[in-house]
C-alpha atoms as a printed R data frame, in Angstrom:
    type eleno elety resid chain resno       x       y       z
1   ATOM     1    CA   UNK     A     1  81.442  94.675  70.250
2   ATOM     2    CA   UNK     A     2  81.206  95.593  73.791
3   ATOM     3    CA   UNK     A     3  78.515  97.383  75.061
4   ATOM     4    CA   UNK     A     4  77.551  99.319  78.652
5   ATOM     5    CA   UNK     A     5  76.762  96.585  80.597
6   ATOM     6    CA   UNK     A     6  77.335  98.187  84.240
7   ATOM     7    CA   UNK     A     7  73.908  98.820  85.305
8   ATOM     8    CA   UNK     A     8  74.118 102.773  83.475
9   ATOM     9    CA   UNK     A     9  77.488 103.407  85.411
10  ATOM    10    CA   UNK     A    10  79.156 104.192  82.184
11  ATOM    11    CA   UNK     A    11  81.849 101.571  81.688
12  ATOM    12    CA   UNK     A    12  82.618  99.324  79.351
13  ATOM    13    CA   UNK     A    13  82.659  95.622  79.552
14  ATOM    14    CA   UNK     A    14  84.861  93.344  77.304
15  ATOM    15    CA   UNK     A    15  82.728  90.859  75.603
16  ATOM    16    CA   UNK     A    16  81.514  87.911  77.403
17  ATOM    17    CA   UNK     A    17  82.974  85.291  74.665
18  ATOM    18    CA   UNK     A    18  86.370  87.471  75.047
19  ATOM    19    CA   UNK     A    19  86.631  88.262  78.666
20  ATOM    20    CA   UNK     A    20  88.126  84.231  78.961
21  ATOM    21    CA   UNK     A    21  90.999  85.099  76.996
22  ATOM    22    CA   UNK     A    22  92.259  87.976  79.364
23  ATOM    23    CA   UNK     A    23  90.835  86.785  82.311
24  ATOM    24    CA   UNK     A    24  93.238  83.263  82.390
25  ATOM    25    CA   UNK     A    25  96.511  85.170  81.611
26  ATOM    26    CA   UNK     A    26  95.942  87.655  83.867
27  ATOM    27    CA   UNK     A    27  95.000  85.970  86.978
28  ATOM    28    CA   UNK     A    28  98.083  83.353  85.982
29  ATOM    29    CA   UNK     A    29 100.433  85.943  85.063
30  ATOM    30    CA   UNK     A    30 100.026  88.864  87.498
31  ATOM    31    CA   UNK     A    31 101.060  87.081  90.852
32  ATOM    32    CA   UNK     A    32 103.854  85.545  88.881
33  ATOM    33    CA   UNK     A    33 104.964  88.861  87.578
34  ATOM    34    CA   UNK     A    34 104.382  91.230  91.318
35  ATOM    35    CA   UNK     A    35 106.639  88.498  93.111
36  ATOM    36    CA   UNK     A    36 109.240  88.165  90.374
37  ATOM    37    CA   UNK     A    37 109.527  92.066  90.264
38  ATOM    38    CA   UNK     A    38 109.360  92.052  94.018
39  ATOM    39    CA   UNK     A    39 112.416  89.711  94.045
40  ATOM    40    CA   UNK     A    40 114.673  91.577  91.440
41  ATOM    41    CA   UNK     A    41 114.063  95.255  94.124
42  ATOM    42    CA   UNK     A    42 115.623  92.828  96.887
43  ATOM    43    CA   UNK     A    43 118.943  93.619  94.849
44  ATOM    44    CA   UNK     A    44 119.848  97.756  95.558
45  ATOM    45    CA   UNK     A    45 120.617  98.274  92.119
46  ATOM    46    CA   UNK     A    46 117.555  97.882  90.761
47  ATOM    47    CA   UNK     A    47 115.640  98.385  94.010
48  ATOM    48    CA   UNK     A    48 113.829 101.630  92.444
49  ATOM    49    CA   UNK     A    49 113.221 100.043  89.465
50  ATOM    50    CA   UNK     A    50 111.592  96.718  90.542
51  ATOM    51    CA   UNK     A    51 109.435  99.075  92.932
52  ATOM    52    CA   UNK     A    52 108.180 101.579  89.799
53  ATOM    53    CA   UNK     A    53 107.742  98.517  87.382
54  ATOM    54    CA   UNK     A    54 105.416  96.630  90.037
55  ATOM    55    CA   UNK     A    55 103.459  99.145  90.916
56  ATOM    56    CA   UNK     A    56 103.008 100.479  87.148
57  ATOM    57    CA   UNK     A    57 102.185  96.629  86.178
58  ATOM    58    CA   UNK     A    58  99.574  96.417  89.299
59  ATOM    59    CA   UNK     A    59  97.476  99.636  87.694
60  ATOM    60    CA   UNK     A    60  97.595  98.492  84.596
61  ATOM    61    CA   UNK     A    61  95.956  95.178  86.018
62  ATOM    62    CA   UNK     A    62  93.825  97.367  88.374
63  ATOM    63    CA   UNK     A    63  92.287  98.735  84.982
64  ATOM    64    CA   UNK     A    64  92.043  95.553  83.407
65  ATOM    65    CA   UNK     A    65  90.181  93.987  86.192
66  ATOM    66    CA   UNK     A    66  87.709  96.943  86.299
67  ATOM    67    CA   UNK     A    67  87.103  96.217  82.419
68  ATOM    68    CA   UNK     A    68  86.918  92.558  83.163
69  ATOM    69    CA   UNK     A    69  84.305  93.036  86.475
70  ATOM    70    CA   UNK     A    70  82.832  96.307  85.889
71  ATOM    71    CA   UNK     A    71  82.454  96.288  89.934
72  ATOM    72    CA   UNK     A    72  84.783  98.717  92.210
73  ATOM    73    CA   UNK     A    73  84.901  96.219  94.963
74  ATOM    74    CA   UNK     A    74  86.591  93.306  93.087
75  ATOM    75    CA   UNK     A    75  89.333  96.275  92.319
76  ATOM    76    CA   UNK     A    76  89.288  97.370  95.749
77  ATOM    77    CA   UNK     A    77  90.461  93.779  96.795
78  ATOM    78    CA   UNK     A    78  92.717  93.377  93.657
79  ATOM    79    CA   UNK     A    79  94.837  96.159  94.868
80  ATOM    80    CA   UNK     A    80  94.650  95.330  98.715
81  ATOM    81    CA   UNK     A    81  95.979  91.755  97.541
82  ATOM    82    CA   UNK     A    82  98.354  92.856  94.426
83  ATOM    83    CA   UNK     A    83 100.301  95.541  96.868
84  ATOM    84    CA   UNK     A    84 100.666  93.070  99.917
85  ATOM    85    CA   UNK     A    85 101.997  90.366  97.341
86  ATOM    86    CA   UNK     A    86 104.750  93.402  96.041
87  ATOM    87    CA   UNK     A    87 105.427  94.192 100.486
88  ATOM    88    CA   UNK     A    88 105.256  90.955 101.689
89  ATOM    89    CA   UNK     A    89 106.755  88.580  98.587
90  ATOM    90    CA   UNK     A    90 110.630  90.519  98.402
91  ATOM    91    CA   UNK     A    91 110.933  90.417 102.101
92  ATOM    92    CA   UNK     A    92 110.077  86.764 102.081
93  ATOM    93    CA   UNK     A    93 112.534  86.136  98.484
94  ATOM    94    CA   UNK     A    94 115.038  87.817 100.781
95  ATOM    95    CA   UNK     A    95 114.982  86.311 104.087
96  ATOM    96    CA   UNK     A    96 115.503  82.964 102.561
97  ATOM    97    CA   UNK     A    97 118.258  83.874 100.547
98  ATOM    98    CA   UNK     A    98 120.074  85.051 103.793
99  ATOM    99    CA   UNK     A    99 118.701  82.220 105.726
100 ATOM   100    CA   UNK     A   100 119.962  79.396 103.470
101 ATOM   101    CA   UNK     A   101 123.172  80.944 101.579
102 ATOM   102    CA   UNK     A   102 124.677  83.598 104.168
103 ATOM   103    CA   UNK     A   103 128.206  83.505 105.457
104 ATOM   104    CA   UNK     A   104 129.116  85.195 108.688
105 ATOM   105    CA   UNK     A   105 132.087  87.799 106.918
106 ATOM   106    CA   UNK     A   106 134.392  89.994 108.767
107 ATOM   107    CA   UNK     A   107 134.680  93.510 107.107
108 ATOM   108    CA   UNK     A   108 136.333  96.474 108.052
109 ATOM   109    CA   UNK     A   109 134.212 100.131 107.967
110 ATOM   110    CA   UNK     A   110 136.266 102.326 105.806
111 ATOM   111    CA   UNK     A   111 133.897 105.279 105.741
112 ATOM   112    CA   UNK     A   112 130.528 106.844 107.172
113 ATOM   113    CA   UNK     A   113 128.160 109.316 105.509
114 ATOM   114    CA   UNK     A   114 125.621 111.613 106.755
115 ATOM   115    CA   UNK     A   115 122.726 110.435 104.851
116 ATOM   116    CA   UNK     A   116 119.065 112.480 104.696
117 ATOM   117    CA   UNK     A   117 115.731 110.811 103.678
118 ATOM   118    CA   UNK     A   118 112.737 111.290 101.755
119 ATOM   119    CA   UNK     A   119 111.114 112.950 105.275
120 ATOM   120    CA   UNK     A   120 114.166 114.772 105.743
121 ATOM   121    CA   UNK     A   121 115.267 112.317 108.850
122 ATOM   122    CA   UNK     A   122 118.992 111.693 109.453
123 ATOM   123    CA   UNK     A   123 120.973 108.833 110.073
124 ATOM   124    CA   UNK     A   124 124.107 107.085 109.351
125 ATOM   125    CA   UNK     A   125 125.525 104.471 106.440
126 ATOM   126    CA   UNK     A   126 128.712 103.723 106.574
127 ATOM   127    CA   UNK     A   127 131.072 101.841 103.860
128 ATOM   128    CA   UNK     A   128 132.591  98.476 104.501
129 ATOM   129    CA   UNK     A   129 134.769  96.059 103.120
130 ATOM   130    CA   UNK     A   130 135.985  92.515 103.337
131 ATOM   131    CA   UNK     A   131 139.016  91.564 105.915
132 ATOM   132    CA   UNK     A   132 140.207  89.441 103.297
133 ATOM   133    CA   UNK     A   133 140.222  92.289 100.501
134 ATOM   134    CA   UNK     A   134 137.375  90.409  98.568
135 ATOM   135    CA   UNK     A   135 134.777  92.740  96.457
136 ATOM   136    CA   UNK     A   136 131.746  93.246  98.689
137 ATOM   137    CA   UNK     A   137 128.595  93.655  96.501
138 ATOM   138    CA   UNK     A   138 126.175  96.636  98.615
139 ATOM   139    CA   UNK     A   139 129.083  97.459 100.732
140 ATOM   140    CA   UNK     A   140 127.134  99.701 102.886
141 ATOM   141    CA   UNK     A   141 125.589  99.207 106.734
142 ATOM   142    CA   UNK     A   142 122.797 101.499 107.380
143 ATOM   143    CA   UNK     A   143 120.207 102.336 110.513
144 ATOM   144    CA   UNK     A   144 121.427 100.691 113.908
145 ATOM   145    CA   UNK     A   145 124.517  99.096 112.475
146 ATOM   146    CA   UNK     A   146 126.182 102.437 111.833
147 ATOM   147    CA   UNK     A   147 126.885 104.749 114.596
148 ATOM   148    CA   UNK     A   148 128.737 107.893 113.045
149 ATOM   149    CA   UNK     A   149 132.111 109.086 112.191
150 ATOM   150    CA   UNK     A   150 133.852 107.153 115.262
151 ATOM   151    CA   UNK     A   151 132.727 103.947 113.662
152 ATOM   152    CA   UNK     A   152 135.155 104.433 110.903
153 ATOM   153    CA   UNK     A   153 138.007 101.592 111.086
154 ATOM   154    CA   UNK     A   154 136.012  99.200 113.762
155 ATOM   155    CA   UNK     A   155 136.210  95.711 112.670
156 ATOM   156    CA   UNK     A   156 132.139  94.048 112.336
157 ATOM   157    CA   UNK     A   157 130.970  90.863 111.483
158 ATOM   158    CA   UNK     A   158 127.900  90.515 108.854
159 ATOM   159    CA   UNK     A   159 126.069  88.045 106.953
160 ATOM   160    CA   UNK     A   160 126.672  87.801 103.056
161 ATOM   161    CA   UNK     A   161 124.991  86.940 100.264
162 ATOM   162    CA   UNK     A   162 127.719  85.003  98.516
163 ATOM   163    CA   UNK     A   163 126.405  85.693  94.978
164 ATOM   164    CA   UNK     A   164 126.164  89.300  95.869
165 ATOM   165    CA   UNK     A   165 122.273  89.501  94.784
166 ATOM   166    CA   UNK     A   166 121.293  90.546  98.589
167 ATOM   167    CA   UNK     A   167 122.469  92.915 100.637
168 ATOM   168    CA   UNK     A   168 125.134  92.066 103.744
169 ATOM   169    CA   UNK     A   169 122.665  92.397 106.934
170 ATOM   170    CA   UNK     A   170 123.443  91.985 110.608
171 ATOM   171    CA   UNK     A   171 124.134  88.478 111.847
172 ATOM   172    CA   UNK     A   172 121.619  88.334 114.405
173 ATOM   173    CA   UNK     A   173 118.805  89.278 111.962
174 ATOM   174    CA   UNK     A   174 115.716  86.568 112.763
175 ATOM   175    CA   UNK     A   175 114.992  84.979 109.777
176 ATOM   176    CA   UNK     A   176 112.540  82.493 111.713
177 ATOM   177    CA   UNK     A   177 109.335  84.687 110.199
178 ATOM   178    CA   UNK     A   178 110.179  83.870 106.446
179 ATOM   179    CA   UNK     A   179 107.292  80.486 106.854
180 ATOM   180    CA   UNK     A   180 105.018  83.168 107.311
181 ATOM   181    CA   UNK     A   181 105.666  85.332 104.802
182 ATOM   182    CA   UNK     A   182 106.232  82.641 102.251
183 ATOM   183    CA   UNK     A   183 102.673  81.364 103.437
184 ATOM   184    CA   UNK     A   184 100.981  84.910 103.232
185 ATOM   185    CA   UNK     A   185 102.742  85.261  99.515
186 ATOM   186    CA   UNK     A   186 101.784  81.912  98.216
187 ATOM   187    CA   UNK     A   187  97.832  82.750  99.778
188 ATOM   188    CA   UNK     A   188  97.988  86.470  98.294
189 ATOM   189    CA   UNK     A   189  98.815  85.418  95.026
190 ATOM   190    CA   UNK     A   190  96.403  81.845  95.009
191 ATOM   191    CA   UNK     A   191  93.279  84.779  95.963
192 ATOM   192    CA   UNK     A   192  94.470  87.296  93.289
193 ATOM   193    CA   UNK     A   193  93.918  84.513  91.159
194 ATOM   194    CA   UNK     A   194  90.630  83.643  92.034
195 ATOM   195    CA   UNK     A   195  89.250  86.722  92.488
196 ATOM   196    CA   UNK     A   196  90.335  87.784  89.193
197 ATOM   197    CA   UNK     A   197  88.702  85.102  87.516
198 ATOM   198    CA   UNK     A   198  85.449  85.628  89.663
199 ATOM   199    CA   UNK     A   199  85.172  89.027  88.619
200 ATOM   200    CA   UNK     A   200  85.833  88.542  85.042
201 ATOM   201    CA   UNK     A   201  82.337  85.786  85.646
202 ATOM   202    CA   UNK     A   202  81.123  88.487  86.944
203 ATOM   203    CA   UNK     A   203  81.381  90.698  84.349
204 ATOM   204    CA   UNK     A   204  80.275  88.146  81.578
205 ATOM   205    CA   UNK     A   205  76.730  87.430  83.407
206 ATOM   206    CA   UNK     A   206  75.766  91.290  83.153
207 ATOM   207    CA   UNK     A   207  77.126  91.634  79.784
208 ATOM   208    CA   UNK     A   208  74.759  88.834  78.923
209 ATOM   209    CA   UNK     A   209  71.778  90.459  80.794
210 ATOM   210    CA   UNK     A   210  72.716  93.632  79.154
């Protein structure tokens, strides 16, 4: 049975001989699960769905934490840490995809579209394909690479992913920061970890004083 163990706060706390058995999974799981979901919203076709996903799985775990812990401060550091692992981990998935596998491609722009954003800025994406005639997975230059409707039939050069997971990106993109971010992904998730199981401790020494 679990019982108000949070100093009169009101919340419950999962029973100390139980807490164990969701505490291990979830520190385990979770980074595992924010990277991999991270990594599949590299690919634009499921960009908005990796992104939803991630961020429903991290409040789920946000809640599960605060059951674990009882204490706001372990889930104000579980969310700092689970949201820079879903920023910082596809970036870093990304960069070394291009970095290791791309090929320098010639394509041709066939079109360019008007395009508005979420804060109702402008700019440019423009539609390219291959010299060669190949399919072009993500056949679409956006931001500084695409300059309006003049750019339409100018030859460019881009890096490809040749599996088509990645989208093309400019060939003199610096890939020279992915260390970093592979670093701050690998520390991000190692901390979830450990604070999750810290908290869940935590949790099981007031439950017992309770």
């Amino acid at each position: 049975m679990m019982g108000r163990t949070d100093g009169g706060r009101g919340f419950p706390l999962i029973a100390p001989h139980r807490s164990t058995w969701v505490a291990v999974p979830t520190a385990v799981v979770t980074p595992l699960a924010l990277i991999g979901l991270a990594a599949l919203a590299t690919n634009p076709d499921y960009l908005a769905g990796g992104a939803v996903v991630g961020g429903l799985v991290l409040i789920v775990v946000l809640f599960v934490i605060m059951w674990l812990s009882g204490r706001g401060w372990v889930v104000g550091v579980a969310a700092v840490l689970g949201f820079g692992l879903l920023a910082i981990s596809g970036p870093a998935y990304e960069d070394g995809v291009m970095a290791h596998r791309g090929v320098r491609t010639k394509v041709m722009v066939t079109a360019a579209h008007h395009v508005e954003d979420s804060e109702g800025q402008f700019s440019w994406h423009c539609d390219v394909k291959r010299a060669d005639g190949r399919p072009l997975p993500h056949a679409t230059l956006k931001d500084d690479r695409c300059w309006g409707a003049w750019h339409v039939g100018q030859p460019e050069e881009i890096l490809v992913d040749p599996d088509g997971w990645v989208a093309p990106s400019p060939v003199d993109t610096d890939y020279s920061g992915r260390t970093v971010e592979v670093v701050l992904t690998a520390a991000a998730a190692v901390l979830f970890a450990v604070l999750v199981l810290t908290g869940a401790r935590l949790g099981r020494g007031t439950a017992r004083r309770g």
